[in-house]
Coordinates of C-alpha atoms in Angstrom, one line a residue:
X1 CA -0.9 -40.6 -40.6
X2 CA -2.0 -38.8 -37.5
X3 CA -4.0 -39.4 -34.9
X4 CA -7.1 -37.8 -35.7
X5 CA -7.1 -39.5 -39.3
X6 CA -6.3 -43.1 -37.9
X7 CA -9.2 -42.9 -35.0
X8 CA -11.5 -41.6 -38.0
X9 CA -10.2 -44.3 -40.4
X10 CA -11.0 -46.7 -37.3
X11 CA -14.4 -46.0 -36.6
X12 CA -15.4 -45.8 -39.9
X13 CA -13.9 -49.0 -41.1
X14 CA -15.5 -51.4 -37.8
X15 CA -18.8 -51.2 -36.3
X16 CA -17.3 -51.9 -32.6
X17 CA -14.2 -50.0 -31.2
X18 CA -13.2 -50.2 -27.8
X19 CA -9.8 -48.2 -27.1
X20 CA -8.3 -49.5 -23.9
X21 CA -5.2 -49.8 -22.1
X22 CA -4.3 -53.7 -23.1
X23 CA -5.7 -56.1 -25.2
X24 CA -8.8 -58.0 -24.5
X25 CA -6.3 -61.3 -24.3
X26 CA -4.5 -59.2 -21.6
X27 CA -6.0 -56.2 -20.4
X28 CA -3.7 -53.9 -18.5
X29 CA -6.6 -52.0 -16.4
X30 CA -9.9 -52.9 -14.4
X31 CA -11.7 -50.8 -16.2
X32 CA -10.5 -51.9 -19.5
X33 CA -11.5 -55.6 -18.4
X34 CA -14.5 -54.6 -17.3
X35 CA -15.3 -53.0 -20.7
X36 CA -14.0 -56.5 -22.3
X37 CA -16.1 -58.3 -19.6
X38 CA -19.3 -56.6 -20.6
X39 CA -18.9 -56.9 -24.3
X40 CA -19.0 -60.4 -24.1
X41 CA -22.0 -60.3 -22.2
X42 CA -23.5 -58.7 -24.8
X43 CA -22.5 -61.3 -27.3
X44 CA -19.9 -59.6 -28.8
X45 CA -16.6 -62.1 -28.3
X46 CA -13.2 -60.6 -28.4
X47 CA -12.9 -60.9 -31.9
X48 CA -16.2 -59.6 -32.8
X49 CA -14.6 -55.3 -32.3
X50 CA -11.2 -53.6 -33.3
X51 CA -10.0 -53.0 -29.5
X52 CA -7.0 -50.5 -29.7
X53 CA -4.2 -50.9 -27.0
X54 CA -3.7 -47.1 -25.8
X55 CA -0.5 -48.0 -24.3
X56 CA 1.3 -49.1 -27.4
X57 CA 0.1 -45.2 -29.4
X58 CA 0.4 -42.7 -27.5
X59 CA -0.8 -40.4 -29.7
X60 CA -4.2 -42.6 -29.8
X61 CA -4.5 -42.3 -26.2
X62 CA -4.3 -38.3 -26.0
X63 CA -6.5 -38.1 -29.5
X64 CA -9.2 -40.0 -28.7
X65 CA -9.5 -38.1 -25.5
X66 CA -9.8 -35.1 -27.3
X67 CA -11.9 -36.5 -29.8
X68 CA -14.6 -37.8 -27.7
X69 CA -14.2 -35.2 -25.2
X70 CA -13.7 -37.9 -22.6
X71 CA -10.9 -37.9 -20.6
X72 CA -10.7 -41.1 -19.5
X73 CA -9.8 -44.7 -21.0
X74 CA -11.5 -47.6 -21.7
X75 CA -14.1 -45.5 -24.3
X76 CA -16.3 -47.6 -26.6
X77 CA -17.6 -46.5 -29.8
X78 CA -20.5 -48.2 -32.0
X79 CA -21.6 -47.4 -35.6
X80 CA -18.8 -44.5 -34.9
X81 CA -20.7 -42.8 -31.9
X82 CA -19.0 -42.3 -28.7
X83 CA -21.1 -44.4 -26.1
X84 CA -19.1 -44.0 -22.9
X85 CA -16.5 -45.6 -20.6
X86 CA -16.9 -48.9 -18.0
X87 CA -19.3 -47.1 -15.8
X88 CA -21.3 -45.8 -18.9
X89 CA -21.0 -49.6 -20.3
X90 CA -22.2 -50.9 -17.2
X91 CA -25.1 -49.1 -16.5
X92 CA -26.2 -49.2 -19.9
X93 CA -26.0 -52.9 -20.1
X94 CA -27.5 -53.5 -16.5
X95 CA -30.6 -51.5 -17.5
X96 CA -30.7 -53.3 -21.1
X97 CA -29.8 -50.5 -23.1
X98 CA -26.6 -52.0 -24.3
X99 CA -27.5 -54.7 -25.8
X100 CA -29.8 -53.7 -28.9
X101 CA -27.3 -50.6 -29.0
X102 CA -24.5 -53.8 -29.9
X103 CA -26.9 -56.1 -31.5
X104 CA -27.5 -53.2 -34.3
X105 CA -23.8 -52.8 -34.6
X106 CA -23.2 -56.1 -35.6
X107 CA -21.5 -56.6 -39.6
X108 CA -24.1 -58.8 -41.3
X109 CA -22.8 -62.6 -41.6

């Protein structure tokens, strides 16, 4: 499957996707940890989102670049919208924009 399929197939099938560089166990960047970091401020554990490990598919990590028109990595996507990277995250969540944004995105229980 390519890469534009899969990242389609991804944020149609989970409300929360976070592509990063690492895991949320282990991320392999600041940023990336930050975006983990912030997410679970937000209530949203690191279960609670599909995070994809750009390191490990490359072809992930150039098309969801091109996808989003975002050159950089971590990028966070909710209810299959682009939202932004760790800067983005952080000054949505520090001005309380984040967290309704997430709280929508949750699956029902």
């Amino acid at each position: 499957m390519d890469a534009c399929a899969t990242i389609k197939r991804q944020l149609a099938e989970n409300p929360v996707v976070l592509y990063m560089k690492g895991s949320p166990q282990f991320p392999q960047c600041g940023f990336s940890a930050l975006a983990v970091e912030i997410l679970a401020k937000c209530g949203i554990d690191r279960n609670g989102f599909l995070a994809v490990n750009v390191l490990l598919e490359p072809e992930i990590r150039q098309g969801i670049k091109e996808h989003a028109d975002w050159p950089t990595i971590p990028q966070l996507y909710v209810n299959g919208e682009f939202v932004g990277g760790s800067d983005i995250l952080r000054s949505m969540y520090e001005a309380g924009e984040l967290q309704p944004l997430l709280a929508n995105a949750k699956p029902a229980s």
